[in-house]
Amino acid sequence: MPKSRDARLSGTQSALIKRCRSLKSTKAKVELADADLAGVIGFLERDLGKPGAISALPDGARPGRSYYETPPSMPEFSKPERAKVNLPEIFQQAAQEIEDFERAFECLCEIHKRRVKFAQIRKTQPLPQIDELAPRGMLEFGLASPEAVAVLLRLRKHLYDIDNRAAQETAFLFMKIAANAMGGTRHSSRTSPIRRSTGNRQRRPVDFIVGNSAYDFKCRMTEAPSRRARFHDELLFPRDCSASGYRPVLLALHKLEGERSEQLLDAYQRYGGAAYTGEDAWRHLKESSGPMMSMFLGHYVLGRISMISQAAEGPMDMKITIRDGYIKYSITGANGKTDRIRIPRS
């Protein structure tokens, strides 16, 4: 028999908690316990609300450090004496004390689930086999010993694989954050009100809709050859939106200059839409999200990206150690400080 809904929560709130609790994929599954969700609320109380305002929140669920200083596993919230929390009561109080709490809660849960998942990815991403990489070594053969070239090929491919997974995860993450922050509704091809203007007028998926605006979200616009096959369909999106009675809007966090990018921007203008790229995209996102969600974006997203972007570039020494049970990176910057990142391997 399915578990009944807690009477203290509305159906919408119960559905939100269920949605925030789980992240399912083909190879990795993330499940947040009540203590984890209470910990997320603790961060929101600390950063966006008034510390101590949620009386139902146990002291053990109030973080002593900022969110990004806390390991993704949030071990301090998983101790047995802190695991039993009254989540419905905490959730209700948070909704009363923190403006736009439910949108902020869903966004921070999404960030947290993706960080937990990526920790699993780093732990389990297999090191590539040399047999499939050996042909690439012909371009470098003779510059070092065969053993050294083999190590370089495997490491380079492993870092590429991890970087590709990071790009995938952040693309999903930023799209969901943008939709939630702006109060948008995501639509698959089954529920979308946007119909194709050609052929049998099938419904086409849309990243999210806010009011009468249909958004196509991109982390970055690119001229990569892999986009050529779907570029024509992207050009049709503004026309399909206009024909369906919606204003097409492109939201691209990074714009790469090029002919196809300009063609896409022209298409949005031609069909009465709008295109926001780069800094304009972030500005539109913050201005369309309201005061509290704008604060959320600044604290949890933009501020952290800016810190990385503005990190000083200069001489750097890096040592990589690979063992059966771990990979360790030791990075020494121009200031002489050494950071060590140890990634356990399963």
mmCIF file of C-alpha atoms in Angstrom:
data_model
loop_
_atom_site.group_PDB
_atom_site.id
_atom_site.type_symbol
_atom_site.label_atom_id
_atom_site.label_comp_id
_atom_site.label_asym_id
_atom_site.label_seq_id
_atom_site.Cartn_x
_atom_site.Cartn_y
_atom_site.Cartn_z
ATOM 1 C CA MET A 1 0.000 0.000 0.000
ATOM 2 C CA PRO A 2 1.476 3.397 -0.933
ATOM 3 C CA LYS A 3 2.441 5.702 1.914
ATOM 4 C CA SER A 4 -0.265 8.259 2.631
ATOM 5 C CA ARG A 5 0.453 11.955 2.311
ATOM 6 C CA ASP A 6 1.214 13.889 5.494
ATOM 7 C CA ALA A 7 -1.899 15.941 6.300
ATOM 8 C CA ARG A 8 0.224 18.956 7.224
ATOM 9 C CA LEU A 9 1.390 19.314 3.631
ATOM 10 C CA SER A 10 -0.646 20.150 0.563
ATOM 11 C CA GLY A 11 -0.604 17.820 -2.417
ATOM 12 C CA THR A 12 1.615 20.280 -4.281
ATOM 13 C CA GLN A 13 4.086 20.452 -1.390
ATOM 14 C CA SER A 14 4.209 16.658 -1.031
ATOM 15 C CA ALA A 15 4.856 16.319 -4.767
ATOM 16 C CA LEU A 16 7.609 18.936 -4.534
ATOM 17 C CA ILE A 17 9.381 17.096 -1.714
ATOM 18 C CA LYS A 18 9.130 13.815 -3.594
ATOM 19 C CA ARG A 19 10.559 15.464 -6.714
ATOM 20 C CA CYS A 20 13.384 17.080 -4.748
ATOM 21 C CA ARG A 21 14.269 13.879 -2.938
ATOM 22 C CA SER A 22 15.261 11.761 -5.936
ATOM 23 C CA LEU A 23 17.485 11.984 -8.977
ATOM 24 C CA LYS A 24 17.278 8.934 -11.187
ATOM 25 C CA SER A 25 19.395 8.100 -14.200
ATOM 26 C CA THR A 26 20.482 4.998 -16.054
ATOM 27 C CA LYS A 27 23.631 4.377 -13.999
ATOM 28 C CA ALA A 28 23.397 6.550 -10.904
ATOM 29 C CA LYS A 29 20.595 7.142 -8.448
ATOM 30 C CA VAL A 30 20.541 9.790 -5.740
ATOM 31 C CA GLU A 31 18.114 9.658 -2.826
ATOM 32 C CA LEU A 32 18.083 12.421 -0.219
ATOM 33 C CA ALA A 33 16.906 11.428 3.264
ATOM 34 C CA ASP A 34 14.804 13.677 5.492
ATOM 35 C CA ALA A 35 17.979 14.751 7.306
ATOM 36 C CA ASP A 36 19.538 15.820 3.988
ATOM 37 C CA LEU A 37 16.459 17.845 3.024
ATOM 38 C CA ALA A 38 16.409 19.443 6.460
ATOM 39 C CA GLY A 39 20.076 20.310 5.949
ATOM 40 C CA VAL A 40 19.217 22.013 2.649
ATOM 41 C CA ILE A 41 16.573 24.048 4.472
ATOM 42 C CA GLY A 42 19.200 24.907 7.071
ATOM 43 C CA PHE A 43 21.419 26.417 4.378
ATOM 44 C CA LEU A 44 18.515 28.448 2.999
ATOM 45 C CA GLU A 45 17.653 29.724 6.483
ATOM 46 C CA ARG A 46 21.272 30.759 6.988
ATOM 47 C CA ASP A 47 21.843 32.355 3.561
ATOM 48 C CA LEU A 48 18.445 33.725 2.486
ATOM 49 C CA GLY A 49 16.372 33.971 5.648
ATOM 50 C CA LYS A 50 16.924 34.786 9.290
ATOM 51 C CA PRO A 51 19.179 32.365 11.195
ATOM 52 C CA GLY A 52 17.190 30.674 13.937
ATOM 53 C CA ALA A 53 13.800 31.672 12.506
ATOM 54 C CA ILE A 54 12.726 28.058 11.864
ATOM 55 C CA SER A 55 12.193 26.754 15.391
ATOM 56 C CA ALA A 56 11.412 23.213 14.209
ATOM 57 C CA LEU A 57 14.877 22.934 12.639
ATOM 58 C CA PRO A 58 17.167 20.994 15.032
ATOM 59 C CA ASP A 59 20.529 22.510 15.847
ATOM 60 C CA GLY A 60 22.121 19.496 14.157
ATOM 61 C CA ALA A 61 20.525 20.486 10.860
ATOM 62 C CA ARG A 62 21.826 24.034 11.067
ATOM 63 C CA PRO A 63 25.087 24.117 9.115
ATOM 64 C CA GLY A 64 28.197 25.491 10.721
ATOM 65 C CA ARG A 65 29.816 26.109 7.341
ATOM 66 C CA SER A 66 28.676 27.513 4.012
ATOM 67 C CA TYR A 67 27.135 25.122 1.509
ATOM 68 C CA TYR A 68 30.184 24.868 -0.758
ATOM 69 C CA GLU A 69 32.461 24.228 2.228
ATOM 70 C CA THR A 70 30.363 21.187 3.114
ATOM 71 C CA PRO A 71 31.116 17.839 1.413
ATOM 72 C CA PRO A 72 28.347 16.711 -0.990
ATOM 73 C CA SER A 73 27.645 13.768 1.326
ATOM 74 C CA MET A 74 26.745 16.250 4.125
ATOM 75 C CA PRO A 75 27.956 13.750 6.759
ATOM 76 C CA GLU A 76 27.042 15.999 9.693
ATOM 77 C CA PHE A 77 23.353 15.641 8.796
ATOM 78 C CA SER A 78 23.497 11.838 8.596
ATOM 79 C CA LYS A 79 24.471 11.059 12.180
ATOM 80 C CA PRO A 80 21.932 8.806 13.940
ATOM 81 C CA GLU A 81 21.019 11.376 16.600
ATOM 82 C CA ARG A 82 20.235 13.933 13.884
ATOM 83 C CA ALA A 83 18.509 11.676 11.372
ATOM 84 C CA LYS A 84 15.041 11.904 12.931
ATOM 85 C CA VAL A 85 13.719 15.279 11.889
ATOM 86 C CA ASN A 86 10.146 16.480 11.539
ATOM 87 C CA LEU A 87 10.439 17.412 7.878
ATOM 88 C CA PRO A 88 6.772 18.440 7.290
ATOM 89 C CA GLU A 89 6.885 20.886 10.220
ATOM 90 C CA ILE A 90 10.290 22.258 9.164
ATOM 91 C CA PHE A 91 9.070 22.646 5.586
ATOM 92 C CA GLN A 92 5.911 24.486 6.646
ATOM 93 C CA GLN A 93 7.781 26.905 8.875
ATOM 94 C CA ALA A 94 10.357 27.559 6.157
ATOM 95 C CA ALA A 95 7.586 28.364 3.683
ATOM 96 C CA GLN A 96 6.304 31.005 6.115
ATOM 97 C CA GLU A 97 9.703 32.493 7.029
ATOM 98 C CA ILE A 98 11.526 32.516 3.662
ATOM 99 C CA GLU A 99 10.177 34.372 0.646
ATOM 100 C CA ASP A 100 9.853 32.186 -2.468
ATOM 101 C CA PHE A 101 10.997 29.280 -0.304
ATOM 102 C CA GLU A 102 9.641 26.470 -2.481
ATOM 103 C CA ARG A 103 11.435 27.658 -5.626
ATOM 104 C CA ALA A 104 14.674 28.209 -3.704
ATOM 105 C CA PHE A 105 14.334 24.801 -2.030
ATOM 106 C CA GLU A 106 13.852 23.023 -5.360
ATOM 107 C CA CYS A 107 16.816 24.837 -6.921
ATOM 108 C CA LEU A 108 19.222 24.086 -4.057
ATOM 109 C CA CYS A 109 18.070 20.458 -3.960
ATOM 110 C CA GLU A 110 18.799 20.241 -7.682
ATOM 111 C CA ILE A 111 22.298 21.664 -7.150
ATOM 112 C CA HIS A 112 22.886 19.256 -4.281
ATOM 113 C CA LYS A 113 21.658 16.155 -6.111
ATOM 114 C CA ARG A 114 23.839 16.944 -9.127
ATOM 115 C CA ARG A 115 26.867 17.464 -6.871
ATOM 116 C CA VAL A 116 26.223 14.122 -5.154
ATOM 117 C CA LYS A 117 25.820 12.447 -8.549
ATOM 118 C CA PHE A 118 29.008 13.990 -9.908
ATOM 119 C CA ALA A 119 30.899 12.756 -6.853
ATOM 120 C CA GLN A 120 29.725 9.271 -7.854
ATOM 121 C CA ILE A 121 30.787 9.886 -11.456
ATOM 122 C CA ARG A 122 34.308 10.913 -10.445
ATOM 123 C CA LYS A 123 34.529 7.840 -8.252
ATOM 124 C CA THR A 124 33.323 5.350 -10.853
ATOM 125 C CA GLN A 125 34.322 6.760 -14.268
ATOM 126 C CA PRO A 126 36.524 3.979 -15.671
ATOM 127 C CA LEU A 127 40.058 4.660 -16.756
ATOM 128 C CA PRO A 128 40.173 4.117 -20.542
ATOM 129 C CA GLN A 129 41.872 1.049 -21.984
ATOM 130 C CA ILE A 130 45.060 1.699 -23.874
ATOM 131 C CA ASP A 131 44.149 -0.577 -26.813
ATOM 132 C CA GLU A 132 41.515 1.843 -28.084
ATOM 133 C CA LEU A 133 43.802 4.849 -27.607
ATOM 134 C CA ALA A 134 47.072 3.482 -28.938
ATOM 135 C CA PRO A 135 46.515 4.621 -32.571
ATOM 136 C CA ARG A 136 46.401 8.241 -31.377
ATOM 137 C CA GLY A 137 49.905 7.869 -30.022
ATOM 138 C CA MET A 138 51.367 7.715 -33.530
ATOM 139 C CA LEU A 139 51.305 11.524 -33.586
ATOM 140 C CA GLU A 140 53.493 11.665 -30.477
ATOM 141 C CA PHE A 141 55.514 8.485 -30.772
ATOM 142 C CA GLY A 142 59.196 9.118 -30.229
ATOM 143 C CA LEU A 143 58.752 12.254 -28.145
ATOM 144 C CA ALA A 144 58.904 10.092 -25.015
ATOM 145 C CA SER A 145 59.084 6.418 -24.096
ATOM 146 C CA PRO A 146 56.143 4.201 -25.156
ATOM 147 C CA GLU A 147 55.260 3.821 -21.459
ATOM 148 C CA ALA A 148 55.087 7.586 -20.949
ATOM 149 C CA VAL A 149 53.006 8.116 -24.097
ATOM 150 C CA ALA A 150 50.596 5.382 -22.966
ATOM 151 C CA VAL A 151 50.131 7.048 -19.556
ATOM 152 C CA LEU A 152 49.586 10.449 -21.182
ATOM 153 C CA LEU A 153 46.977 9.069 -23.596
ATOM 154 C CA ARG A 154 44.991 7.369 -20.821
ATOM 155 C CA LEU A 155 45.100 10.375 -18.501
ATOM 156 C CA ARG A 156 44.139 12.820 -21.242
ATOM 157 C CA LYS A 157 41.162 10.690 -22.289
ATOM 158 C CA HIS A 158 40.063 10.196 -18.682
ATOM 159 C CA LEU A 159 40.080 13.933 -18.029
ATOM 160 C CA TYR A 160 38.140 14.478 -21.261
ATOM 161 C CA ASP A 161 35.524 11.905 -20.215
ATOM 162 C CA ILE A 162 35.098 13.532 -16.805
ATOM 163 C CA ASP A 163 34.871 17.001 -18.382
ATOM 164 C CA ASN A 164 32.229 15.780 -20.835
ATOM 165 C CA ARG A 165 30.148 14.354 -17.992
ATOM 166 C CA ALA A 166 30.508 17.636 -16.098
ATOM 167 C CA ALA A 167 29.243 19.549 -19.149
ATOM 168 C CA GLN A 168 26.210 17.264 -19.410
ATOM 169 C CA GLU A 169 25.333 17.516 -15.729
ATOM 170 C CA THR A 170 25.696 21.306 -15.552
ATOM 171 C CA ALA A 171 23.596 21.742 -18.706
ATOM 172 C CA PHE A 172 20.702 19.875 -17.064
ATOM 173 C CA LEU A 173 21.312 21.693 -13.779
ATOM 174 C CA PHE A 174 21.325 25.231 -15.197
ATOM 175 C CA MET A 175 18.271 24.585 -17.335
ATOM 176 C CA LYS A 176 16.286 23.407 -14.303
ATOM 177 C CA ILE A 177 17.530 26.298 -12.181
ATOM 178 C CA ALA A 178 16.516 28.792 -14.883
ATOM 179 C CA ALA A 179 13.056 27.247 -15.227
ATOM 180 C CA ASN A 180 12.438 27.135 -11.457
ATOM 181 C CA ALA A 181 13.866 30.592 -10.766
ATOM 182 C CA MET A 182 11.638 32.190 -13.393
ATOM 183 C CA GLY A 183 8.579 30.169 -12.385
ATOM 184 C CA GLY A 184 8.518 28.374 -15.717
ATOM 185 C CA THR A 185 6.896 25.094 -16.667
ATOM 186 C CA ARG A 186 8.876 22.463 -18.540
ATOM 187 C CA HIS A 187 7.160 20.508 -21.303
ATOM 188 C CA SER A 188 7.947 17.258 -23.060
ATOM 189 C CA SER A 189 6.634 16.485 -26.533
ATOM 190 C CA ARG A 190 3.603 14.883 -24.865
ATOM 191 C CA THR A 191 2.436 18.018 -23.028
ATOM 192 C CA SER A 192 3.924 20.853 -25.066
ATOM 193 C CA PRO A 193 1.555 23.494 -26.494
ATOM 194 C CA ILE A 194 4.133 24.220 -29.222
ATOM 195 C CA ARG A 195 3.373 22.429 -32.465
ATOM 196 C CA ARG A 196 5.637 22.028 -35.437
ATOM 197 C CA SER A 197 4.665 24.312 -38.296
ATOM 198 C CA THR A 198 5.559 21.685 -40.891
ATOM 199 C CA GLY A 199 4.485 18.107 -41.557
ATOM 200 C CA ASN A 200 1.757 16.668 -39.324
ATOM 201 C CA ARG A 201 2.121 19.452 -36.721
ATOM 202 C CA GLN A 202 3.382 17.202 -33.970
ATOM 203 C CA ARG A 203 4.030 18.693 -30.545
ATOM 204 C CA ARG A 204 7.641 19.639 -29.938
ATOM 205 C CA PRO A 205 9.344 19.746 -26.542
ATOM 206 C CA VAL A 206 10.195 23.120 -25.044
ATOM 207 C CA ASP A 207 12.682 23.741 -22.245
ATOM 208 C CA PHE A 208 10.203 25.886 -20.302
ATOM 209 C CA ILE A 209 7.349 28.332 -20.741
ATOM 210 C CA VAL A 210 6.805 31.486 -18.682
ATOM 211 C CA GLY A 211 3.486 33.186 -19.417
ATOM 212 C CA ASN A 212 3.349 33.599 -23.184
ATOM 213 C CA SER A 213 7.095 33.145 -23.728
ATOM 214 C CA ALA A 214 8.592 29.822 -24.797
ATOM 215 C CA TYR A 215 12.269 29.459 -23.856
ATOM 216 C CA ASP A 216 14.992 27.526 -25.601
ATOM 217 C CA PHE A 217 17.828 27.254 -23.096
ATOM 218 C CA LYS A 218 21.495 26.632 -23.912
ATOM 219 C CA CYS A 219 24.578 26.659 -21.716
ATOM 220 C CA ARG A 220 26.569 27.643 -24.770
ATOM 221 C CA MET A 221 26.085 28.316 -28.452
ATOM 222 C CA THR A 222 28.620 26.461 -30.528
ATOM 223 C CA GLU A 223 29.728 25.991 -34.111
ATOM 224 C CA ALA A 224 30.721 22.379 -33.456
ATOM 225 C CA PRO A 225 30.144 19.943 -36.368
ATOM 226 C CA SER A 226 28.019 17.786 -34.053
ATOM 227 C CA ARG A 227 25.355 20.518 -34.129
ATOM 228 C CA ARG A 228 24.941 20.561 -37.896
ATOM 229 C CA ALA A 229 22.378 17.772 -37.972
ATOM 230 C CA ARG A 230 20.049 19.529 -35.512
ATOM 231 C CA PHE A 231 20.761 23.117 -36.480
ATOM 232 C CA HIS A 232 17.902 23.237 -39.000
ATOM 233 C CA ASP A 233 15.477 22.113 -36.286
ATOM 234 C CA GLU A 234 16.778 24.850 -33.960
ATOM 235 C CA LEU A 235 16.111 27.414 -36.681
ATOM 236 C CA LEU A 236 12.506 26.207 -36.871
ATOM 237 C CA PHE A 237 11.862 26.669 -33.131
ATOM 238 C CA PRO A 238 11.100 30.438 -33.345
ATOM 239 C CA ARG A 239 8.744 29.868 -36.270
ATOM 240 C CA ASP A 240 6.963 26.999 -34.506
ATOM 241 C CA CYS A 241 6.507 29.104 -31.362
ATOM 242 C CA SER A 242 5.125 32.046 -33.319
ATOM 243 C CA ALA A 243 2.710 29.828 -35.261
ATOM 244 C CA SER A 244 1.525 28.330 -31.933
ATOM 245 C CA GLY A 245 0.851 31.747 -30.418
ATOM 246 C CA TYR A 246 3.956 31.969 -28.239
ATOM 247 C CA ARG A 247 6.857 34.410 -28.197
ATOM 248 C CA PRO A 248 10.151 32.557 -28.775
ATOM 249 C CA VAL A 249 13.005 33.411 -26.422
ATOM 250 C CA LEU A 250 16.581 32.155 -26.620
ATOM 251 C CA LEU A 251 18.527 32.068 -23.346
ATOM 252 C CA ALA A 252 22.196 31.162 -23.925
ATOM 253 C CA LEU A 253 24.635 31.578 -21.056
ATOM 254 C CA HIS A 254 27.608 31.712 -23.412
ATOM 255 C CA LYS A 255 27.692 32.842 -27.025
ATOM 256 C CA LEU A 256 30.325 31.749 -29.500
ATOM 257 C CA GLU A 257 30.679 34.044 -32.470
ATOM 258 C CA GLY A 258 30.020 32.388 -35.811
ATOM 259 C CA GLU A 259 27.780 32.259 -38.866
ATOM 260 C CA ARG A 260 25.293 29.730 -37.498
ATOM 261 C CA SER A 261 24.950 31.626 -34.214
ATOM 262 C CA GLU A 262 24.071 34.787 -36.128
ATOM 263 C CA GLN A 263 21.529 32.892 -38.254
ATOM 264 C CA LEU A 264 19.846 31.618 -35.106
ATOM 265 C CA LEU A 265 19.688 35.090 -33.546
ATOM 266 C CA ASP A 266 18.184 36.477 -36.764
ATOM 267 C CA ALA A 267 15.475 33.802 -36.705
ATOM 268 C CA TYR A 268 14.327 34.873 -33.235
ATOM 269 C CA GLN A 269 14.177 38.492 -34.322
ATOM 270 C CA ARG A 270 12.299 37.608 -37.512
ATOM 271 C CA TYR A 271 9.498 35.867 -35.594
ATOM 272 C CA GLY A 272 9.028 38.533 -32.935
ATOM 273 C CA GLY A 273 11.108 36.865 -30.261
ATOM 274 C CA ALA A 274 14.098 37.805 -28.163
ATOM 275 C CA ALA A 275 17.589 36.405 -27.678
ATOM 276 C CA TYR A 276 19.674 36.865 -24.544
ATOM 277 C CA THR A 277 23.281 35.659 -24.581
ATOM 278 C CA GLY A 278 26.234 35.849 -22.206
ATOM 279 C CA GLU A 279 25.945 38.556 -19.559
ATOM 280 C CA ASP A 280 22.567 39.625 -21.009
ATOM 281 C CA ALA A 281 21.249 36.109 -20.382
ATOM 282 C CA TRP A 282 22.296 36.133 -16.731
ATOM 283 C CA ARG A 283 20.870 39.638 -16.320
ATOM 284 C CA HIS A 284 17.538 38.603 -17.853
ATOM 285 C CA LEU A 285 17.429 35.529 -15.630
ATOM 286 C CA LYS A 286 17.994 37.551 -12.452
ATOM 287 C CA GLU A 287 15.602 40.349 -13.413
ATOM 288 C CA SER A 288 12.850 37.844 -14.272
ATOM 289 C CA SER A 289 13.210 35.803 -11.079
ATOM 290 C CA GLY A 290 12.141 38.253 -8.362
ATOM 291 C CA PRO A 291 14.180 39.589 -5.418
ATOM 292 C CA MET A 292 14.609 36.358 -3.460
ATOM 293 C CA MET A 293 15.494 34.109 -6.387
ATOM 294 C CA SER A 294 17.814 36.792 -7.713
ATOM 295 C CA MET A 295 19.558 36.655 -4.333
ATOM 296 C CA PHE A 296 19.658 32.861 -4.588
ATOM 297 C CA LEU A 297 21.268 33.009 -8.031
ATOM 298 C CA GLY A 298 23.834 35.518 -6.828
ATOM 299 C CA HIS A 299 24.753 33.496 -3.740
ATOM 300 C CA TYR A 300 24.659 29.907 -4.970
ATOM 301 C CA VAL A 301 25.361 30.217 -8.706
ATOM 302 C CA LEU A 302 26.725 33.454 -10.149
ATOM 303 C CA GLY A 303 28.979 34.279 -7.219
ATOM 304 C CA ARG A 304 30.672 30.877 -7.399
ATOM 305 C CA ILE A 305 31.091 30.963 -11.184
ATOM 306 C CA SER A 306 32.567 34.456 -10.905
ATOM 307 C CA MET A 307 35.115 33.284 -8.317
ATOM 308 C CA ILE A 308 36.362 30.622 -10.723
ATOM 309 C CA SER A 309 36.323 32.955 -13.737
ATOM 310 C CA GLN A 310 38.320 35.609 -11.905
ATOM 311 C CA ALA A 311 40.860 33.208 -10.434
ATOM 312 C CA ALA A 312 44.314 34.517 -11.281
ATOM 313 C CA GLU A 313 46.097 32.720 -14.097
ATOM 314 C CA GLY A 314 49.815 32.195 -13.727
ATOM 315 C CA PRO A 315 52.544 29.598 -13.263
ATOM 316 C CA MET A 316 51.236 26.340 -11.864
ATOM 317 C CA ASP A 317 52.714 22.983 -10.899
ATOM 318 C CA MET A 318 50.522 19.909 -10.968
ATOM 319 C CA LYS A 319 51.223 16.380 -9.799
ATOM 320 C CA ILE A 320 48.837 13.520 -10.515
ATOM 321 C CA THR A 321 49.030 10.253 -8.606
ATOM 322 C CA ILE A 322 46.980 7.266 -9.767
ATOM 323 C CA ARG A 323 46.584 4.199 -7.557
ATOM 324 C CA ASP A 324 44.065 1.362 -7.487
ATOM 325 C CA GLY A 325 42.099 3.000 -4.703
ATOM 326 C CA TYR A 326 42.332 6.693 -5.565
ATOM 327 C CA ILE A 327 43.429 9.494 -7.883
ATOM 328 C CA LYS A 328 45.133 12.473 -6.234
ATOM 329 C CA TYR A 329 45.801 15.897 -7.758
ATOM 330 C CA SER A 330 48.297 18.247 -6.093
ATOM 331 C CA ILE A 331 48.137 21.747 -7.584
ATOM 332 C CA THR A 332 50.568 24.495 -6.570
ATOM 333 C CA GLY A 333 49.788 28.011 -7.782
ATOM 334 C CA ALA A 334 51.981 31.088 -8.248
ATOM 335 C CA ASN A 335 51.399 32.049 -4.596
ATOM 336 C CA GLY A 336 53.022 28.808 -3.425
ATOM 337 C CA LYS A 337 49.800 27.392 -1.972
ATOM 338 C CA THR A 338 49.166 23.713 -2.719
ATOM 339 C CA ASP A 339 45.648 22.303 -3.023
ATOM 340 C CA ARG A 340 45.211 18.546 -2.843
ATOM 341 C CA ILE A 341 42.185 16.787 -4.258
ATOM 342 C CA ARG A 342 41.878 13.095 -3.443
ATOM 343 C CA ILE A 343 39.199 11.173 -5.332
ATOM 344 C CA PRO A 344 38.464 7.662 -4.051
ATOM 345 C CA ARG A 345 37.964 5.019 -6.697
ATOM 346 C CA SER A 346 35.469 2.202 -6.374
#
